[in-house]
PDB file of C-alpha atoms in Angstrom:
ATOM      1  CA  MET W 860      11.083 -20.015 -14.867  1.00  0.00           C
ATOM      2  CA  ALA W 861      12.734 -17.331 -17.022  1.00  0.00           C
ATOM      3  CA  GLN W 862      15.911 -15.303 -17.276  1.00  0.00           C
ATOM      4  CA  VAL W 863      14.916 -11.667 -16.841  1.00  0.00           C
ATOM      5  CA  LEU W 864      16.933  -8.534 -17.599  1.00  0.00           C
ATOM      6  CA  VAL W 865      15.841  -5.562 -15.482  1.00  0.00           C
ATOM      7  CA  VAL W 866      16.898  -2.161 -16.866  1.00  0.00           C
ATOM      8  CA  GLU W 867      16.182   0.349 -14.093  1.00  0.00           C
ATOM      9  CA  ASP W 868      18.302   3.250 -12.824  1.00  0.00           C
ATOM     10  CA  ASP W 869      16.694   3.602  -9.379  1.00  0.00           C
ATOM     11  CA  ALA W 870      18.715   1.307  -7.121  1.00  0.00           C
ATOM     12  CA  THR W 871      15.896   0.815  -4.601  1.00  0.00           C
ATOM     13  CA  ILE W 872      13.308  -0.094  -7.234  1.00  0.00           C
ATOM     14  CA  ARG W 873      15.818  -2.273  -9.075  1.00  0.00           C
ATOM     15  CA  SER W 874      16.688  -4.166  -5.905  1.00  0.00           C
ATOM     16  CA  SER W 875      13.012  -4.677  -5.052  1.00  0.00           C
ATOM     17  CA  ILE W 876      12.200  -6.043  -8.508  1.00  0.00           C
ATOM     18  CA  ILE W 877      15.235  -8.332  -8.495  1.00  0.00           C
ATOM     19  CA  ARG W 878      14.377  -9.689  -5.065  1.00  0.00           C
ATOM     20  CA  GLY W 879      10.704 -10.222  -5.894  1.00  0.00           C
ATOM     21  CA  LEU W 880      11.332 -11.945  -9.238  1.00  0.00           C
ATOM     22  CA  THR W 881      14.100 -14.096  -7.773  1.00  0.00           C
ATOM     23  CA  GLU W 882      11.743 -15.254  -5.022  1.00  0.00           C
ATOM     24  CA  ARG W 883       9.341 -16.305  -7.770  1.00  0.00           C
ATOM     25  CA  GLY W 884      11.946 -18.535  -9.390  1.00  0.00           C
ATOM     26  CA  HIS W 885      13.328 -16.267 -12.110  1.00  0.00           C
ATOM     27  CA  ALA W 886      17.027 -15.778 -12.805  1.00  0.00           C
ATOM     28  CA  VAL W 887      17.590 -12.017 -12.882  1.00  0.00           C
ATOM     29  CA  VAL W 888      20.350  -9.814 -14.281  1.00  0.00           C
ATOM     30  CA  SER W 889      20.189  -6.042 -14.238  1.00  0.00           C
ATOM     31  CA  ALA W 890      21.553  -2.835 -15.695  1.00  0.00           C
ATOM     32  CA  PRO W 891      21.245   0.778 -14.479  1.00  0.00           C
ATOM     33  CA  THR W 892      21.504   2.490 -17.874  1.00  0.00           C
ATOM     34  CA  ALA W 893      20.226   2.050 -21.413  1.00  0.00           C
ATOM     35  CA  MET W 894      23.649   1.295 -22.916  1.00  0.00           C
ATOM     36  CA  ALA W 895      24.466  -1.233 -20.191  1.00  0.00           C
ATOM     37  CA  GLY W 896      21.044  -2.756 -20.785  1.00  0.00           C
ATOM     38  CA  LEU W 897      21.720  -3.124 -24.513  1.00  0.00           C
ATOM     39  CA  GLU W 898      25.039  -4.833 -23.766  1.00  0.00           C
ATOM     40  CA  GLN W 899      23.349  -7.215 -21.331  1.00  0.00           C
ATOM     41  CA  ALA W 900      20.554  -7.953 -23.784  1.00  0.00           C
ATOM     42  CA  VAL W 901      23.116  -9.055 -26.374  1.00  0.00           C
ATOM     43  CA  SER W 902      25.509 -10.910 -24.063  1.00  0.00           C
ATOM     44  CA  ALA W 903      23.123 -12.476 -21.527  1.00  0.00           C
ATOM     45  CA  ARG W 904      20.383 -13.292 -24.078  1.00  0.00           C
ATOM     46  CA  PRO W 905      17.519 -12.980 -21.552  1.00  0.00           C
ATOM     47  CA  ASP W 906      14.083 -14.489 -22.080  1.00  0.00           C
ATOM     48  CA  VAL W 907      12.407 -11.161 -21.300  1.00  0.00           C
ATOM     49  CA  VAL W 908      13.400  -7.549 -20.557  1.00  0.00           C
ATOM     50  CA  VAL W 909      11.775  -5.296 -17.959  1.00  0.00           C
ATOM     51  CA  LEU W 910      12.519  -1.771 -19.142  1.00  0.00           C
ATOM     52  CA  ASP W 911      12.186   1.541 -17.308  1.00  0.00           C
ATOM     53  CA  LEU W 912      11.676   4.573 -19.559  1.00  0.00           C
ATOM     54  CA  GLY W 913      13.340   7.246 -17.409  1.00  0.00           C
ATOM     55  CA  LEU W 914      16.957   6.168 -17.829  1.00  0.00           C
ATOM     56  CA  PRO W 915      19.843   8.592 -17.223  1.00  0.00           C
ATOM     57  CA  ASP W 916      21.742   8.176 -20.492  1.00  0.00           C
ATOM     58  CA  LEU W 917      18.991   7.500 -23.017  1.00  0.00           C
ATOM     59  CA  ASP W 918      15.214   7.484 -22.961  1.00  0.00           C
ATOM     60  CA  GLY W 919      13.852   3.971 -22.630  1.00  0.00           C
ATOM     61  CA  THR W 920      11.808   4.313 -25.819  1.00  0.00           C
ATOM     62  CA  ALA W 921      14.967   5.100 -27.778  1.00  0.00           C
ATOM     63  CA  MET W 922      16.685   2.095 -26.183  1.00  0.00           C
ATOM     64  CA  LEU W 923      13.715  -0.067 -27.137  1.00  0.00           C
ATOM     65  CA  ARG W 924      14.014   0.972 -30.791  1.00  0.00           C
ATOM     66  CA  MET W 925      17.752   0.190 -30.720  1.00  0.00           C
ATOM     67  CA  LEU W 926      17.083  -3.153 -29.057  1.00  0.00           C
ATOM     68  CA  ARG W 927      14.550  -4.064 -31.713  1.00  0.00           C
ATOM     69  CA  GLY W 928      17.295  -3.621 -34.299  1.00  0.00           C
ATOM     70  CA  VAL W 929      19.226  -6.563 -32.840  1.00  0.00           C
ATOM     71  CA  SER W 930      16.730  -8.671 -30.885  1.00  0.00           C
ATOM     72  CA  ASP W 931      13.083  -9.693 -30.726  1.00  0.00           C
ATOM     73  CA  VAL W 932      13.250 -10.482 -26.989  1.00  0.00           C
ATOM     74  CA  PRO W 933       9.913  -9.772 -25.258  1.00  0.00           C
ATOM     75  CA  VAL W 934       9.896  -6.411 -23.462  1.00  0.00           C
ATOM     76  CA  VAL W 935       7.677  -5.315 -20.585  1.00  0.00           C
ATOM     77  CA  VAL W 936       7.936  -1.569 -20.058  1.00  0.00           C
ATOM     78  CA  ALA W 937       7.777  -0.461 -16.408  1.00  0.00           C
ATOM     79  CA  THR W 938       7.015   3.235 -16.262  1.00  0.00           C
ATOM     80  CA  ALA W 939       5.627   5.994 -14.087  1.00  0.00           C
ATOM     81  CA  ARG W 940       4.208   7.610 -17.233  1.00  0.00           C
ATOM     82  CA  ASP W 941       0.517   6.855 -17.598  1.00  0.00           C
ATOM     83  CA  ASP W 942      -0.264   9.160 -20.519  1.00  0.00           C
ATOM     84  CA  GLU W 943      -2.079   7.166 -23.192  1.00  0.00           C
ATOM     85  CA  SER W 944      -0.100   8.668 -26.076  1.00  0.00           C
ATOM     86  CA  GLU W 945       3.209   7.654 -24.456  1.00  0.00           C
ATOM     87  CA  ILE W 946       1.939   4.141 -23.843  1.00  0.00           C
ATOM     88  CA  VAL W 947       0.887   3.879 -27.486  1.00  0.00           C
ATOM     89  CA  THR W 948       4.335   5.137 -28.526  1.00  0.00           C
ATOM     90  CA  VAL W 949       6.218   2.454 -26.574  1.00  0.00           C
ATOM     91  CA  LEU W 950       3.901  -0.270 -27.835  1.00  0.00           C
ATOM     92  CA  ASP W 951       4.420   0.950 -31.404  1.00  0.00           C
ATOM     93  CA  ALA W 952       8.169   0.989 -30.745  1.00  0.00           C
ATOM     94  CA  GLY W 953       8.070  -2.736 -30.033  1.00  0.00           C
ATOM     95  CA  ALA W 954       7.081  -3.245 -26.386  1.00  0.00           C
ATOM     96  CA  ASP W 955       5.027  -6.358 -25.701  1.00  0.00           C
ATOM     97  CA  ASP W 956       3.329  -5.001 -22.572  1.00  0.00           C
ATOM     98  CA  TYR W 957       3.620  -2.252 -19.992  1.00  0.00           C
ATOM     99  CA  VAL W 958       2.982  -1.784 -16.292  1.00  0.00           C
ATOM    100  CA  VAL W 959       2.549   1.598 -14.597  1.00  0.00           C
ATOM    101  CA  LYS W 960       4.440   2.393 -11.386  1.00  0.00           C
ATOM    102  CA  PRO W 961       3.855   1.829  -8.548  1.00  0.00           C
ATOM    103  CA  PHE W 962       3.084  -1.837  -9.070  1.00  0.00           C
ATOM    104  CA  GLY W 963       3.337  -5.072  -7.107  1.00  0.00           C
ATOM    105  CA  VAL W 964       5.889  -7.677  -8.145  1.00  0.00           C
ATOM    106  CA  ALA W 965       3.084 -10.228  -8.484  1.00  0.00           C
ATOM    107  CA  GLN W 966       1.538  -8.105 -11.234  1.00  0.00           C
ATOM    108  CA  LEU W 967       4.893  -7.760 -13.000  1.00  0.00           C
ATOM    109  CA  ASP W 968       5.481 -11.498 -12.714  1.00  0.00           C
ATOM    110  CA  ALA W 969       2.048 -12.184 -14.205  1.00  0.00           C
ATOM    111  CA  ARG W 970       2.767  -9.885 -17.147  1.00  0.00           C
ATOM    112  CA  ILE W 971       6.151 -11.538 -17.714  1.00  0.00           C
ATOM    113  CA  ARG W 972       4.534 -14.968 -17.780  1.00  0.00           C
ATOM    114  CA  ALA W 973       1.805 -13.671 -20.101  1.00  0.00           C
ATOM    115  CA  VAL W 974       4.221 -12.285 -22.707  1.00  0.00           C
ATOM    116  CA  LEU W 975       6.278 -15.486 -22.543  1.00  0.00           C
ATOM    117  CA  ARG W 976       3.159 -17.559 -23.161  1.00  0.00           C
ATOM    118  CA  ARG W 977       2.254 -15.371 -26.129  1.00  0.00           C
ATOM    119  CA  ARG W 978       5.783 -15.770 -27.475  1.00  0.00           C
ATOM    120  CA  GLY W 979       5.784 -19.497 -26.771  1.00  0.00           C
ATOM    121  CA  GLY W 980       8.483 -19.194 -24.122  1.00  0.00           C
ATOM    122  CA  GLU W 981       6.390 -20.665 -21.326  1.00  0.00           C
ATOM    123  CA  ASP W 982       3.897 -23.431 -21.960  1.00  0.00           C
ATOM    124  CA  LYS W 983       1.816 -23.037 -18.836  1.00  0.00           C
ATOM    125  CA  ASP W 984       1.616 -21.863 -15.262  1.00  0.00           C
ATOM    126  CA  PRO W 985       2.336 -24.817 -13.017  1.00  0.00           C
ATOM    127  CA  THR W 986      -0.476 -26.383 -11.051  1.00  0.00           C
ATOM    128  CA  VAL W 987       0.234 -26.231  -7.319  1.00  0.00           C
ATOM    129  CA  THR W 988      -0.582 -29.165  -5.038  1.00  0.00           C
ATOM    130  CA  VAL W 989      -0.466 -28.969  -1.240  1.00  0.00           C
ATOM    131  CA  GLY W 990      -1.803 -32.071   0.461  1.00  0.00           C
ATOM    132  CA  GLY W 991      -5.294 -32.678  -0.905  1.00  0.00           C
ATOM    133  CA  LEU W 992      -5.499 -29.116  -2.238  1.00  0.00           C
ATOM    134  CA  THR W 993      -4.812 -28.463  -5.929  1.00  0.00           C
ATOM    135  CA  VAL W 994      -4.721 -24.971  -7.461  1.00  0.00           C
ATOM    136  CA  ASP W 995      -4.681 -24.593 -11.253  1.00  0.00           C
ATOM    137  CA  PRO W 996      -3.876 -20.978 -12.243  1.00  0.00           C
ATOM    138  CA  ARG W 997      -4.525 -21.518 -15.949  1.00  0.00           C
ATOM    139  CA  GLY W 998      -8.010 -22.854 -15.467  1.00  0.00           C
ATOM    140  CA  ARG W 999      -8.469 -20.768 -12.326  1.00  0.00           C
ATOM    141  CA  ARG W1000      -9.825 -23.857 -10.583  1.00  0.00           C
ATOM    142  CA  ALA W1001      -9.127 -25.173  -7.106  1.00  0.00           C
ATOM    143  CA  THR W1002     -10.049 -28.599  -5.793  1.00  0.00           C
ATOM    144  CA  LEU W1003      -9.929 -30.053  -2.298  1.00  0.00           C
ATOM    145  CA  ASP W1004      -9.812 -33.839  -2.104  1.00  0.00           C
ATOM    146  CA  ASP W1005     -10.964 -33.944  -5.757  1.00  0.00           C
ATOM    147  CA  ARG W1006     -13.939 -31.690  -5.036  1.00  0.00           C
ATOM    148  CA  GLU W1007     -14.023 -28.334  -6.813  1.00  0.00           C
ATOM    149  CA  ILE W1008     -14.127 -25.292  -4.539  1.00  0.00           C
ATOM    150  CA  GLU W1009     -16.261 -22.356  -5.676  1.00  0.00           C
ATOM    151  CA  LEU W1010     -14.142 -19.242  -5.204  1.00  0.00           C
ATOM    152  CA  THR W1011     -14.511 -15.591  -6.100  1.00  0.00           C
ATOM    153  CA  PRO W1012     -11.686 -14.179  -8.266  1.00  0.00           C
ATOM    154  CA  ARG W1013     -10.076 -12.520  -5.228  1.00  0.00           C
ATOM    155  CA  GLU W1014     -10.377 -15.653  -3.113  1.00  0.00           C
ATOM    156  CA  PHE W1015      -8.710 -17.642  -5.882  1.00  0.00           C
ATOM    157  CA  ASP W1016      -5.862 -15.125  -6.205  1.00  0.00           C
ATOM    158  CA  LEU W1017      -5.343 -15.203  -2.440  1.00  0.00           C
ATOM    159  CA  LEU W1018      -5.346 -19.010  -2.295  1.00  0.00           C
ATOM    160  CA  HIS W1019      -2.981 -19.297  -5.250  1.00  0.00           C
ATOM    161  CA  TYR W1020      -0.556 -16.763  -3.788  1.00  0.00           C
ATOM    162  CA  LEU W1021      -0.426 -18.660  -0.491  1.00  0.00           C
ATOM    163  CA  ALA W1022      -0.249 -22.087  -2.164  1.00  0.00           C
ATOM    164  CA  VAL W1023       2.767 -21.076  -4.266  1.00  0.00           C
ATOM    165  CA  ARG W1024       4.466 -20.097  -1.006  1.00  0.00           C
ATOM    166  CA  ALA W1025       3.313 -23.135   0.958  1.00  0.00           C
ATOM    167  CA  GLY W1026       5.170 -23.440   4.251  1.00  0.00           C
ATOM    168  CA  GLU W1027       6.130 -19.752   4.316  1.00  0.00           C
ATOM    169  CA  VAL W1028       4.637 -17.171   6.656  1.00  0.00           C
ATOM    170  CA  VAL W1029       3.145 -14.437   4.452  1.00  0.00           C
ATOM    171  CA  GLY W1030       2.404 -11.048   6.010  1.00  0.00           C
ATOM    172  CA  LYS W1031      -0.899  -9.257   5.574  1.00  0.00           C
ATOM    173  CA  ARG W1032       0.833  -6.195   4.125  1.00  0.00           C
ATOM    174  CA  GLU W1033       2.463  -8.404   1.503  1.00  0.00           C
ATOM    175  CA  LEU W1034      -0.924  -9.854   0.623  1.00  0.00           C
ATOM    176  CA  LEU W1035      -2.421  -6.382   0.297  1.00  0.00           C
ATOM    177  CA  THR W1036       0.442  -5.380  -1.985  1.00  0.00           C
ATOM    178  CA  GLU W1037       0.668  -8.482  -4.148  1.00  0.00           C
ATOM    179  CA  VAL W1038      -2.902  -9.813  -4.241  1.00  0.00           C
ATOM    180  CA  TRP W1039      -4.909  -6.593  -3.894  1.00  0.00           C
ATOM    181  CA  GLN W1040      -2.311  -4.489  -5.755  1.00  0.00           C
ATOM    182  CA  LEU W1041      -2.261  -1.855  -3.001  1.00  0.00           C
ATOM    183  CA  PRO W1042       1.441  -0.891  -2.863  1.00  0.00           C
ATOM    184  CA  TYR W1043       0.916   1.654  -0.098  1.00  0.00           C
ATOM    185  CA  GLY W1044      -1.001  -0.702   2.166  1.00  0.00           C
ATOM    186  CA  GLY W1045      -4.602  -0.767   3.183  1.00  0.00           C
ATOM    187  CA  ALA W1046      -6.838  -2.217   5.865  1.00  0.00           C
ATOM    188  CA  ASP W1047      -5.660  -5.519   7.356  1.00  0.00           C
ATOM    189  CA  LYS W1048      -9.346  -6.247   7.944  1.00  0.00           C
ATOM    190  CA  THR W1049      -9.727  -6.819   4.205  1.00  0.00           C
ATOM    191  CA  VAL W1050      -7.291  -9.728   4.401  1.00  0.00           C
ATOM    192  CA  ASP W1051      -8.889 -11.080   7.572  1.00  0.00           C
ATOM    193  CA  VAL W1052     -12.336 -11.142   5.996  1.00  0.00           C
ATOM    194  CA  HIS W1053     -11.151 -12.940   2.850  1.00  0.00           C
ATOM    195  CA  LEU W1054      -9.146 -15.437   4.893  1.00  0.00           C
ATOM    196  CA  SER W1055     -12.284 -16.141   6.914  1.00  0.00           C
ATOM    197  CA  TRP W1056     -14.280 -16.778   3.736  1.00  0.00           C
ATOM    198  CA  LEU W1057     -11.482 -18.939   2.350  1.00  0.00           C
ATOM    199  CA  ARG W1058     -11.297 -21.024   5.544  1.00  0.00           C
ATOM    200  CA  ARG W1059     -15.032 -21.634   5.381  1.00  0.00           C
ATOM    201  CA  LYS W1060     -14.737 -22.939   1.818  1.00  0.00           C
ATOM    202  CA  LEU W1061     -11.810 -25.153   2.840  1.00  0.00           C
ATOM    203  CA  GLY W1062     -13.963 -26.613   5.607  1.00  0.00           C
ATOM    204  CA  GLU W1063     -11.988 -25.219   8.523  1.00  0.00           C
ATOM    205  CA  THR W1064     -11.987 -22.382  11.060  1.00  0.00           C
ATOM    206  CA  ALA W1065      -9.365 -20.153  12.640  1.00  0.00           C
ATOM    207  CA  LEU W1066      -9.691 -22.166  15.862  1.00  0.00           C
ATOM    208  CA  ALA W1067      -9.451 -25.491  14.057  1.00  0.00           C
ATOM    209  CA  PRO W1068      -7.203 -24.871  11.040  1.00  0.00           C
ATOM    210  CA  ARG W1069      -6.181 -27.515   8.515  1.00  0.00           C
ATOM    211  CA  TYR W1070      -4.483 -25.555   5.719  1.00  0.00           C
ATOM    212  CA  LEU W1071      -4.522 -21.890   6.766  1.00  0.00           C
ATOM    213  CA  HIS W1072      -2.603 -21.260   9.985  1.00  0.00           C
ATOM    214  CA  ALA W1073      -2.492 -17.765  11.495  1.00  0.00           C
ATOM    215  CA  VAL W1074       0.843 -16.637  12.924  1.00  0.00           C
ATOM    216  CA  ARG W1075      -0.052 -14.013  15.490  1.00  0.00           C
ATOM    217  CA  GLY W1076       1.320 -10.564  14.702  1.00  0.00           C
ATOM    218  CA  VAL W1077       2.977 -11.787  11.504  1.00  0.00           C
ATOM    219  CA  GLY W1078       0.588 -13.237   8.949  1.00  0.00           C
ATOM    220  CA  VAL W1079      -0.641 -16.599   7.678  1.00  0.00           C
ATOM    221  CA  ARG W1080       0.958 -19.827   6.513  1.00  0.00           C
ATOM    222  CA  LEU W1081      -0.588 -22.420   4.190  1.00  0.00           C
ATOM    223  CA  THR W1082       0.548 -25.982   4.874  1.00  0.00           C
ATOM    224  CA  ALA W1083      -0.745 -29.488   4.243  1.00  0.00           C
ATOM    225  CA  PRO W1084      -2.620 -31.036   7.167  1.00  0.00           C
ATOM    226  CA  GLU W1085      -0.565 -33.375   9.324  1.00  0.00           C
ATOM    227  CA  GLY W1086      -1.392 -37.057   9.351  1.00  0.00           C
TER     228      GLY W1086
END
């Protein structure tokens, strides 16, 4: 995918972002301060920078202006500041996009891919195929055995998230965080209901699964049917 530089001083947040982006196929380097981030941006030549504004040595906006003096690398600002005037300031300073904390890694990944597409650094999101199931994130279309499946936007996002991780057991809390963008959790029933709707459209049931297999007490796994 892409080489990403994460400039974030909070070790816990930094670790979470690195882990999440790495799991999604990105190569990630990081820096805890603005000056270290500038050095990495020059030496590592990343495809995109994820930049926190509240850095200990220099405000992220000031770092962004310095970075723009030496590089046109795409920058996604990750900030807890949601004041409109501050957002306008960072965009005017050269940011390509911003995401407000707390956020799910799936949202950050989507924004990274979006800025790379706009910059020409990523031609397309890959189509995912699992058995007779094909999921096309660019066209937001899914087909099963060459027959298009009519899905709501949330059903499509859920199916795509599971298809990308085919063979993995994905927890309901992860789905709530990454698909529903609820970083502090929510009702598991929401996931159960959407999985039930999705199974129906895939022509299966929880008792007779083909693609969506429940793992009791853990989550759900999408796999190709056997045979």
